[in-house]
Structures are given as structure tokens and as C-alpha cells.
PDB file of C-alpha atoms in Angstrom:
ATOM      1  CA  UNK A   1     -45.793 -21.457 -21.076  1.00 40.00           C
ATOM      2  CA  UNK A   2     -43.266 -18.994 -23.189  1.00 40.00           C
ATOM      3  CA  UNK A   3     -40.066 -18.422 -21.931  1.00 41.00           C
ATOM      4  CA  UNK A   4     -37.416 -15.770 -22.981  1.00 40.00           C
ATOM      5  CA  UNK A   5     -34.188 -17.173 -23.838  1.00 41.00           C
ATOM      6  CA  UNK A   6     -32.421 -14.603 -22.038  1.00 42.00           C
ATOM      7  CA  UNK A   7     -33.483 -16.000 -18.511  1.00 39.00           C
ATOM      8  CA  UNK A   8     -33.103 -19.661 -17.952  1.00 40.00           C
ATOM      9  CA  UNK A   9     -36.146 -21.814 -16.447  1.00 39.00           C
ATOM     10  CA  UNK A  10     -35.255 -23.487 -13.544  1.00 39.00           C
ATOM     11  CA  UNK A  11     -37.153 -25.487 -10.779  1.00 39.00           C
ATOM     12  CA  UNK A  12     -36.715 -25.402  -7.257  1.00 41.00           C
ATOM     13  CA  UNK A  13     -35.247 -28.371  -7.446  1.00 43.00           C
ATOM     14  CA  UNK A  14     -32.923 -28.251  -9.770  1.00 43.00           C
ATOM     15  CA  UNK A  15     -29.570 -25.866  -9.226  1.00 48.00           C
ATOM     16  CA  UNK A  16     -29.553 -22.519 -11.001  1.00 52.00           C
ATOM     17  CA  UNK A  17     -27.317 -22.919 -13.963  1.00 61.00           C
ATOM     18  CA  UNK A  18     -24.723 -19.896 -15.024  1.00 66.00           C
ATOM     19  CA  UNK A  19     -25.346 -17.993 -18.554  1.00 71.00           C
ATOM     20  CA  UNK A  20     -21.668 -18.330 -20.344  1.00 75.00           C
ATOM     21  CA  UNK A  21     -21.252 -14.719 -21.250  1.00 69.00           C
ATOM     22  CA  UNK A  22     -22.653 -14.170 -17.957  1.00 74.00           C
ATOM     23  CA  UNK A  23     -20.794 -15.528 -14.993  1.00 74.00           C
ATOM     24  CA  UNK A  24     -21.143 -13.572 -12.260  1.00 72.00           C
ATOM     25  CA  UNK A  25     -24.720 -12.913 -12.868  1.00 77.00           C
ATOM     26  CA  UNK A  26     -24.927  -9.316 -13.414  1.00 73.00           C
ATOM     27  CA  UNK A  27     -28.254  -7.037 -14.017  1.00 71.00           C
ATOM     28  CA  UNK A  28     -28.965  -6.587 -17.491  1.00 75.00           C
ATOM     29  CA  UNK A  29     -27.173  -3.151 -18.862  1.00 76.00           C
ATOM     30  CA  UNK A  30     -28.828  -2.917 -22.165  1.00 74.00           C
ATOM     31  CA  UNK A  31     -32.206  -4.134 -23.837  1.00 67.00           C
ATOM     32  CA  UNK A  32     -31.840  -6.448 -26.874  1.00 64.00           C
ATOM     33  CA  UNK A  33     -34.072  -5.805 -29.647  1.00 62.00           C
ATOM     34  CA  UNK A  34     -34.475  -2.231 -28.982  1.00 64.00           C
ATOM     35  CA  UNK A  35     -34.184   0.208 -32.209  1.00 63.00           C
ATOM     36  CA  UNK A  36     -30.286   1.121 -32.327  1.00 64.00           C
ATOM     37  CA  UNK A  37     -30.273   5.089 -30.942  1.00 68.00           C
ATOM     38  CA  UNK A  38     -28.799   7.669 -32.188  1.00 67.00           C
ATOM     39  CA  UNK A  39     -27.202  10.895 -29.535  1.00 70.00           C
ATOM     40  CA  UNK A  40     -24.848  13.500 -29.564  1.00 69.00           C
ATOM     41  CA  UNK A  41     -22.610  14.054 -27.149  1.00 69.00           C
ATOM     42  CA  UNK A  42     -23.544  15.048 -23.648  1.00 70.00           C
ATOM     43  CA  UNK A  43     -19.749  16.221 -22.867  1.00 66.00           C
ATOM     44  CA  UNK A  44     -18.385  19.083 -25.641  1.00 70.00           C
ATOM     45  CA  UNK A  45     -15.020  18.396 -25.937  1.00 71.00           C
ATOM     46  CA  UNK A  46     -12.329  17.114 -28.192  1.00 76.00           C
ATOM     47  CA  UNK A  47     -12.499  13.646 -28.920  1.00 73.00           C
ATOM     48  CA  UNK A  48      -9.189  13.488 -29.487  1.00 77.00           C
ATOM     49  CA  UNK A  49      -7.939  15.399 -26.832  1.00 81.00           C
ATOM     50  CA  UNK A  50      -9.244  12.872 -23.928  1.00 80.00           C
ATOM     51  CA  UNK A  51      -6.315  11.013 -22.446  1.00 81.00           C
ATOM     52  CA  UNK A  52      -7.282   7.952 -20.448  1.00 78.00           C
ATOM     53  CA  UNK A  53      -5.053   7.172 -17.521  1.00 73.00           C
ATOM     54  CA  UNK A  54      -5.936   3.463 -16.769  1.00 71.00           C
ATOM     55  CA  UNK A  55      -5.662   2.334 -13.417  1.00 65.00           C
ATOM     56  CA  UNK A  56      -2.088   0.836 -12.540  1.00 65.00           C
ATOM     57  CA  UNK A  57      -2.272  -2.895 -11.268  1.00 72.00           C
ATOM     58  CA  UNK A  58      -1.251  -2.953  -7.418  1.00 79.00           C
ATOM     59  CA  UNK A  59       1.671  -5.642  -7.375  1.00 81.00           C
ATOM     60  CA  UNK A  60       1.111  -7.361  -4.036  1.00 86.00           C
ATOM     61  CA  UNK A  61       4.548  -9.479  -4.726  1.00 86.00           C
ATOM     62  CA  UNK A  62       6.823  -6.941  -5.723  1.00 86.00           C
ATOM     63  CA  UNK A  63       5.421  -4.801  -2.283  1.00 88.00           C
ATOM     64  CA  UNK A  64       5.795  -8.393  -0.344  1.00 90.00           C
ATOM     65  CA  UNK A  65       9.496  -8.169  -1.156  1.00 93.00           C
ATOM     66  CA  UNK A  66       9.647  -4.610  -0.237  1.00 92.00           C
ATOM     67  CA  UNK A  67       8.381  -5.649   3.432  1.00 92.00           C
ATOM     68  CA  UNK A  68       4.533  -4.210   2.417  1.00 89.00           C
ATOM     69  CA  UNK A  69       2.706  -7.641   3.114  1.00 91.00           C
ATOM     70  CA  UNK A  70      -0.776  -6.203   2.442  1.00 90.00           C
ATOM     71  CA  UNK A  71      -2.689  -8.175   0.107  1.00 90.00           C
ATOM     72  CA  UNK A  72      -4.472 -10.164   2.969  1.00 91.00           C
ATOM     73  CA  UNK A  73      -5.640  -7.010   4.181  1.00 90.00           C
ATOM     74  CA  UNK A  74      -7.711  -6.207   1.092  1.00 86.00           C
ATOM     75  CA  UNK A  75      -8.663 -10.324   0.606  1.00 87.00           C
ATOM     76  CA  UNK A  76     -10.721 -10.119   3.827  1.00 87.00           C
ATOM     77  CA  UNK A  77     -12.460  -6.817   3.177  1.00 83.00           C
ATOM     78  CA  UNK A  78     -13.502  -8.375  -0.260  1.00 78.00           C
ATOM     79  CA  UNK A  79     -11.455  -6.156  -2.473  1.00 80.00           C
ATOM     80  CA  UNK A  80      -9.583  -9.021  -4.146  1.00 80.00           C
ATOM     81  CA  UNK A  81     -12.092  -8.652  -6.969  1.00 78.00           C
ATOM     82  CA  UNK A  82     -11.329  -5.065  -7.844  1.00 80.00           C
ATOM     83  CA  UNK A  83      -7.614  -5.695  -8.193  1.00 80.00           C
ATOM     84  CA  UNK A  84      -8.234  -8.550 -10.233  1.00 78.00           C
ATOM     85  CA  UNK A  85     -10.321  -6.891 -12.311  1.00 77.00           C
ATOM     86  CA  UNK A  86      -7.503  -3.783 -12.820  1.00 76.00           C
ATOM     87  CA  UNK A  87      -5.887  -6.513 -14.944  1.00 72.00           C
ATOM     88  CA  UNK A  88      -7.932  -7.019 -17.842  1.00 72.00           C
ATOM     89  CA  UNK A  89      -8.242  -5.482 -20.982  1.00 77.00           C
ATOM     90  CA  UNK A  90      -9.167  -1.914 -21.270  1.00 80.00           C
ATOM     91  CA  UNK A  91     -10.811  -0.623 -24.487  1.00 85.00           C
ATOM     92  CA  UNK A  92     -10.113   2.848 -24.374  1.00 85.00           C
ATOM     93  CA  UNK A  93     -11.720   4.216 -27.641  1.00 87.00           C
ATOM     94  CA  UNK A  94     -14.914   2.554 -25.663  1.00 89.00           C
ATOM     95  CA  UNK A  95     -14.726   4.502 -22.410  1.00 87.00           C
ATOM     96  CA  UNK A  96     -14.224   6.945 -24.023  1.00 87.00           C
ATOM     97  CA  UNK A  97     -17.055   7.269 -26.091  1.00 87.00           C
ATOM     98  CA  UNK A  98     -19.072   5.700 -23.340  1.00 89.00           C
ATOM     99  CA  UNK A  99     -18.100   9.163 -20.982  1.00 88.00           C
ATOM    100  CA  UNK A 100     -18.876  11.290 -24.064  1.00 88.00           C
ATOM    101  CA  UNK A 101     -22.602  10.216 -23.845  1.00 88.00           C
ATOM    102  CA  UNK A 102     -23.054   9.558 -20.391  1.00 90.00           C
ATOM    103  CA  UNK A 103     -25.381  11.488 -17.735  1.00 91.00           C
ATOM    104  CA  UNK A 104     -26.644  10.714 -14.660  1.00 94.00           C
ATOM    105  CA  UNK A 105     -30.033   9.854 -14.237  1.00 94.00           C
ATOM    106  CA  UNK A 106     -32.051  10.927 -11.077  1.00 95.00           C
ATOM    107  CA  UNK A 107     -35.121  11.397  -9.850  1.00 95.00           C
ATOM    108  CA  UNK A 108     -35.468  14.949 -11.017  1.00 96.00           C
ATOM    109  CA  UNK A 109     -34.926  13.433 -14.419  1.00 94.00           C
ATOM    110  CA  UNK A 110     -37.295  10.599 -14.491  1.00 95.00           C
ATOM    111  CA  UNK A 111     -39.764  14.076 -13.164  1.00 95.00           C
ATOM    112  CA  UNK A 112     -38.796  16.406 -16.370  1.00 95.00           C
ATOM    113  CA  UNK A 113     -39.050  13.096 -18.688  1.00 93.00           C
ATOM    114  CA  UNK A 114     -42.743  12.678 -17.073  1.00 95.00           C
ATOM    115  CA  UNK A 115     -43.685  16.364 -17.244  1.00 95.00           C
ATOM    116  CA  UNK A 116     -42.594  16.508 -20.783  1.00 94.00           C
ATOM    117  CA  UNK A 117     -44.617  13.636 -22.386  1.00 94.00           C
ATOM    118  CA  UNK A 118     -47.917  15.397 -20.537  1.00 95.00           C
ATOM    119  CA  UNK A 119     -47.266  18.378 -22.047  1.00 95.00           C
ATOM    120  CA  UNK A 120     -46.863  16.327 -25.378  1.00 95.00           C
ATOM    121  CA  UNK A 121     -50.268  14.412 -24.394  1.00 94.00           C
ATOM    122  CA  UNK A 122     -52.055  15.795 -21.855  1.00 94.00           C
ATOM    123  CA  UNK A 123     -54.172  12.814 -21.272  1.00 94.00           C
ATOM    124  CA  UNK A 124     -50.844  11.313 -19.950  1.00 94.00           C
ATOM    125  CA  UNK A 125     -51.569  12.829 -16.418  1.00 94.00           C
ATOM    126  CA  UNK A 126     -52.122  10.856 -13.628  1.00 93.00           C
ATOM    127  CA  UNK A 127     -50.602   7.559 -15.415  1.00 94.00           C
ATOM    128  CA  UNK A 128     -47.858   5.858 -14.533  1.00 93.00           C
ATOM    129  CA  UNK A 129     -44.848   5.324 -16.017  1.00 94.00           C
ATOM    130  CA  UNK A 130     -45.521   2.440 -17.197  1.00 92.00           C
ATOM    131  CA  UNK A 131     -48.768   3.733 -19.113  1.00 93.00           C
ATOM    132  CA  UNK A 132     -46.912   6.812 -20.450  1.00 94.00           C
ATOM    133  CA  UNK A 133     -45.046   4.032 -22.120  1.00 91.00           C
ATOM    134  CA  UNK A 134     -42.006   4.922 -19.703  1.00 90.00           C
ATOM    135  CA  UNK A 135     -39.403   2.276 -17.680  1.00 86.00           C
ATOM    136  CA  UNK A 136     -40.071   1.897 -14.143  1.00 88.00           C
ATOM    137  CA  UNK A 137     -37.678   4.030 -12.149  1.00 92.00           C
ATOM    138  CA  UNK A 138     -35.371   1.923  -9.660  1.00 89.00           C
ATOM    139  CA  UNK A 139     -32.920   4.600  -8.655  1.00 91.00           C
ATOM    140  CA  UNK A 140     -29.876   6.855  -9.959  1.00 93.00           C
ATOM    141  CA  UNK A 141     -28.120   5.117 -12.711  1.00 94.00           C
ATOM    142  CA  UNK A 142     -25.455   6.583 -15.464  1.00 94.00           C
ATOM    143  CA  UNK A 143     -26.879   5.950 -18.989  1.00 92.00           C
ATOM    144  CA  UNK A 144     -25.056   6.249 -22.126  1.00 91.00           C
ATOM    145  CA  UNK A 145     -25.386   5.170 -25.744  1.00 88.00           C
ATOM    146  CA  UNK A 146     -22.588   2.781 -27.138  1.00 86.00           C
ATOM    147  CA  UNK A 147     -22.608   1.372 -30.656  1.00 83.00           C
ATOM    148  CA  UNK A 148     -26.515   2.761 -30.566  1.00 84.00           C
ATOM    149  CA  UNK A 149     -27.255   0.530 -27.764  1.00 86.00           C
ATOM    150  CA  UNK A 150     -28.538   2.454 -24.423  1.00 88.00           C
ATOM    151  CA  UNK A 151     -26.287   1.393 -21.578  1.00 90.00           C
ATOM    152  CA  UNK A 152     -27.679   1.737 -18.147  1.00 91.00           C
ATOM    153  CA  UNK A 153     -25.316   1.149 -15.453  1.00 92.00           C
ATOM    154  CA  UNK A 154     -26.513   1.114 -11.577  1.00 92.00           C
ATOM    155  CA  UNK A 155     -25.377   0.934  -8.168  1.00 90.00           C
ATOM    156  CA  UNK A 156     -26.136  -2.803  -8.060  1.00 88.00           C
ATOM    157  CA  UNK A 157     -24.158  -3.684 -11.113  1.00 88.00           C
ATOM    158  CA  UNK A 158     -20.963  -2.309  -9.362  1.00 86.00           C
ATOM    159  CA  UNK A 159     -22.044  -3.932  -6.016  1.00 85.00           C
ATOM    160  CA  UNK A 160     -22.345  -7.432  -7.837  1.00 84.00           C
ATOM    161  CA  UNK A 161     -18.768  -6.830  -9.692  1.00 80.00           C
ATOM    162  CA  UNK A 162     -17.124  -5.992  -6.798  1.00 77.00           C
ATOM    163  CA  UNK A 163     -18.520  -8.472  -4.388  1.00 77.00           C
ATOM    164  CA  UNK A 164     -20.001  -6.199  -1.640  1.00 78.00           C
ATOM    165  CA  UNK A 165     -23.287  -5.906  -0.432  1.00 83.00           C
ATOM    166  CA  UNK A 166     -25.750  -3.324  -2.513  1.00 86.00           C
ATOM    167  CA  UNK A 167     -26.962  -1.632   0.863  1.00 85.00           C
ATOM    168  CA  UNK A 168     -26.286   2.229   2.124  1.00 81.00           C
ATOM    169  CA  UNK A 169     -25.693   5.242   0.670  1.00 74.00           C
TER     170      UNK A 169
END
């Protein structure tokens, strides 16, 4: 039996075992292997005119001392993560470019990408997706193009990085 070296084999006996560059887990964002892509931008605007304004990390000691004893408050509705996560690096020539190129795609989009590979081929009607050579659609999701990698990001991936259940609207 072939197995892909992205996803680990593992028995029911045996514990699941973490990927390094993956830790928490997360849904794939991008497809390896796939021919790099090349798109304009989907915003028209300045490049050089975007100013990021990165989150500011919420100091739970230096409110403490001020009397504002509130971190426990956002520990035990499981939004410890998030704050953590306002510490880290941000690449902002990345999210940048990342916005740029980004749209949101919805059902009505999967629907005009459908309609227009019929009128391409119309022997394509009444296939699936999957026949017409399409990706399954799972639900809204922002896509971009980084480095000429497509980057699909969807409400599950935020769910899993910020702890909380994916459930609701």
C-alpha cells in the first residue's frame, strides 16, 4: 500500500504522532506540487501606499498593576491562544501581498467557475466537479496567490488556531 508522505500512517493502536512544521494540526492551505500561478492583483491600489497597523499585544501584567485583573477572563473563554499568537512575528510585505490577491470564494463562485468551463466544453454538463476536473467545494474560503502558491484559507483553519469549536455561523 502507497502512502503520501504528507500524512503519517498510523494504527489504531498506536498514538497519532505530530508533523514538526505542523503542531497544532492545521488543514492543509496550499497544494504541493501544483504548477507555481501566476495573478494580478484583485485589489487596485498602491502597493506602496498600504500601511499595516499590526495588532498591539494586550499586556495582562502591566493592566494587573493598574487594578484590570482580566486575563483569567479571556483564559476560560479560550482566547489565551489569540493573544499569544498577537506576539509573534509579523511579515508585513507578506500580508500585504497576500490582501492584494485575495477574494472570497462562495458558492456563487464555485457556480460561475462551473458555468464557465461548460460553455468552454459543453459536454461538461451534468458532471461534477470533480469530472470537470474542479476541487470539491467545502464552503466560503479566502484564496490568494503567495510566492505563486494558491493559498486557501477557511473557517476551520481559524477555528483550529484559535482553539474554538468550528460550529455556527
Amino acid at each position: 500500500m502507497a502512502t503520501s508522505s504528507s500524512s503519517p500512517v498510523t494504527s489504531s493502536s498506536a498514538p497519532a504522532t505530530q508533523h514538526p512544521l505542523n503542531p497544532l494540526n492545521l488543514p492543509q492551505i496550499t497544494t504541493i506540487g501544483k504548477s507555481l500561478i501566476f495573478t494580478g492583483d484583485i485589489m487596485k491600489f498602491n502597493f506602496c501606499l498600504l500601511k499595516l497597523r499590526p495588532e498591539r499585544m494586550v499586556d495582562f501584567e502591566s493592566l494587573r498593576i493598574n487594578d484590570f485583573d482580566i486575563e483569567e477572563l479571556f483564559v476560560k473563554q479560550g482566547w489565551k491562544r489569540y493573544f499569544d499568537m498577537l506576539n509573534g512575528p509579523i511579515y508585513t510585505r507578506m500580508v500585504k501581498e497576500f490582501w492584494m490577491k485575495a477574494h472570497v470564494y462562495d458558492e456563487v463562485s464555485a457556480r460561475m467557475e462551473e458555468e464557465a468551463l461548460i460553455r468552454k466544453d459543453p459536454s461538461l454538463q451534468g458532471k461534477s466537479r470533480e469530472e470537470m476536473g474542479l476541487s470539491k467545494f467545502d464552503g466560503t474560503v479566502i484564496k490568494s496567490v503567495l510566492a505563486g502558491l494558491e493559498i486557501t484559507i477557511s473557517r476551520a483553519h481559524l477555528a483550529k488556531l484559535l482553539g474554538v469549536e468550528d460550529y455556527g455561523k
